[in-house]
Amino acid sequence: MRALVRRRLGAARGLRDDRGVSILEFAGFLPILLVIGMAAIQLGLIGYGINQAGSGARAAARVQSQGGDGTAAGQAAVSGWLSPNVTPDEGSDLTTATVQVTVPGVIPLLGPYTVTRQATMPNDIDD
């Protein structure tokens, strides 16, 4: 009988030794989860920057091809925190606008990222 009680007590002591292991495993895995989450946010920001640069380039090329101020139109079409750099280039038949934006880095030691997009429109000015 005493041997049976000792086995049960030994098994109970073994269970007590495993207490807290799951929190240690979670604490070890948490930094990996945080890096994956921050990388997903960074990819989303880069995608947003690409979208904004493309919209700004199309707006700048469209307005410049019609004789307006393409630089102002391109800057107005892009979110200000991306600090857009708009460069319209008007040729004889076509106008090309280039927009360069700076996407901030979320992960330390990586970034900022520079995204560039171009758009070309035909000139609508009658000569």
Coordinates of C-alpha atoms in Angstrom, one line a residue:
M1 CA 0.0 0.0 0.0
R2 CA 2.7 2.4 0.9
A3 CA 4.5 1.7 -2.4
L4 CA 1.3 2.7 -4.3
V5 CA 1.0 5.9 -2.3
R6 CA 4.7 6.7 -3.0
R7 CA 4.1 6.2 -6.8
R8 CA 1.2 8.5 -6.8
L9 CA 3.1 11.2 -4.8
G10 CA 6.0 10.8 -7.2
A11 CA 3.7 11.3 -10.2
A12 CA 2.2 14.3 -8.6
R13 CA 5.6 15.7 -8.0
G14 CA 6.5 15.2 -11.6
L15 CA 3.5 17.2 -12.6
R16 CA 4.6 20.0 -10.4
D17 CA 7.9 20.1 -12.1
D18 CA 6.3 20.9 -15.5
R19 CA 4.3 23.9 -14.2
G20 CA 5.3 27.1 -15.9
V21 CA 6.9 25.5 -19.0
S22 CA 4.1 26.7 -21.3
I23 CA 4.6 30.3 -20.3
L24 CA 8.4 29.9 -21.0
E25 CA 7.6 28.4 -24.4
F26 CA 5.3 31.3 -25.1
A27 CA 7.8 33.9 -23.9
G28 CA 10.4 32.3 -26.2
F29 CA 8.1 32.4 -29.2
L30 CA 6.7 35.9 -28.6
P31 CA 9.6 37.8 -30.2
I32 CA 9.2 35.7 -33.4
L33 CA 5.5 36.5 -33.5
L34 CA 6.2 40.2 -33.0
V35 CA 8.7 40.3 -35.9
I36 CA 6.3 38.5 -38.2
G37 CA 3.5 41.0 -37.2
M38 CA 5.8 44.0 -37.8
A39 CA 6.9 42.6 -41.1
A40 CA 3.3 42.3 -42.2
I41 CA 2.7 45.9 -41.2
Q42 CA 5.8 47.0 -43.1
L43 CA 4.6 45.2 -46.3
G44 CA 1.3 46.9 -45.9
L45 CA 3.0 50.3 -45.7
I46 CA 5.1 49.6 -48.7
G47 CA 2.0 48.6 -50.7
Y48 CA 0.3 51.8 -49.6
G49 CA 3.3 53.8 -50.7
I50 CA 3.3 52.1 -54.1
N51 CA -0.4 52.9 -54.5
Q52 CA 0.1 56.5 -53.4
A53 CA 3.1 57.1 -55.7
G54 CA 1.2 55.7 -58.7
S55 CA -1.8 57.9 -58.0
G56 CA 0.4 60.9 -57.7
A57 CA 2.2 60.2 -60.9
R58 CA -1.0 59.8 -62.8
A59 CA -2.4 63.0 -61.4
A60 CA 0.8 64.9 -62.1
A61 CA 1.0 63.6 -65.7
R62 CA -2.6 64.3 -66.4
V63 CA -2.6 67.9 -65.2
Q64 CA 0.8 68.7 -66.7
S65 CA -0.3 67.3 -70.1
Q66 CA -3.2 69.8 -70.0
G67 CA -1.0 72.7 -69.3
G68 CA -1.5 72.9 -65.5
D69 CA 0.9 72.6 -62.6
G70 CA 1.7 68.9 -62.5
T71 CA 4.0 69.2 -59.5
A72 CA 1.2 70.6 -57.3
A73 CA -1.3 68.1 -58.5
G74 CA 1.0 65.2 -57.8
Q75 CA 1.8 66.4 -54.3
A76 CA -1.9 67.0 -53.6
A77 CA -2.7 63.4 -54.7
V78 CA -0.2 61.8 -52.2
S79 CA -0.4 61.7 -48.4
G80 CA 1.9 64.3 -47.0
W81 CA 3.6 62.0 -44.5
L82 CA 5.2 60.1 -47.4
S83 CA 7.0 63.3 -48.4
P84 CA 6.5 63.0 -52.2
N85 CA 9.0 64.2 -54.7
V86 CA 7.1 65.0 -58.0
T87 CA 9.0 65.5 -61.3
P88 CA 6.9 66.1 -64.4
D89 CA 8.8 66.0 -67.7
E90 CA 6.8 67.4 -70.7
G91 CA 7.9 66.4 -74.2
S92 CA 6.4 67.3 -77.5
D93 CA 3.8 64.6 -77.6
L94 CA 3.9 62.9 -74.2
T95 CA 4.2 64.0 -70.6
T96 CA 5.9 61.7 -68.1
A97 CA 5.6 62.3 -64.4
T98 CA 7.8 60.6 -61.8
V99 CA 6.8 60.4 -58.1
Q100 CA 9.2 59.2 -55.4
V101 CA 7.9 58.7 -51.9
T102 CA 9.7 57.6 -48.7
V103 CA 8.0 54.9 -46.7
P104 CA 9.2 54.8 -43.0
G105 CA 10.6 51.6 -41.6
V106 CA 8.6 49.8 -38.8
I107 CA 11.3 47.3 -38.0
P108 CA 14.3 48.9 -36.3
L109 CA 17.5 48.9 -38.4
L110 CA 15.5 48.4 -41.6
G111 CA 14.2 51.2 -43.7
P112 CA 13.2 53.8 -44.7
Y113 CA 12.2 52.5 -48.1
T114 CA 12.1 54.6 -51.3
V115 CA 9.3 53.9 -53.8
T116 CA 9.2 55.4 -57.4
R117 CA 6.4 55.3 -59.9
Q118 CA 6.0 56.8 -63.4
A119 CA 3.0 57.7 -65.5
T120 CA 2.8 58.9 -69.1
M121 CA 0.0 60.8 -70.7
P122 CA -0.5 62.3 -74.2
N123 CA -0.3 66.1 -74.4
D124 CA -3.7 67.7 -75.0
I125 CA -2.4 71.1 -75.7
D126 CA -3.3 72.3 -79.3
D127 CA -0.4 73.9 -81.1

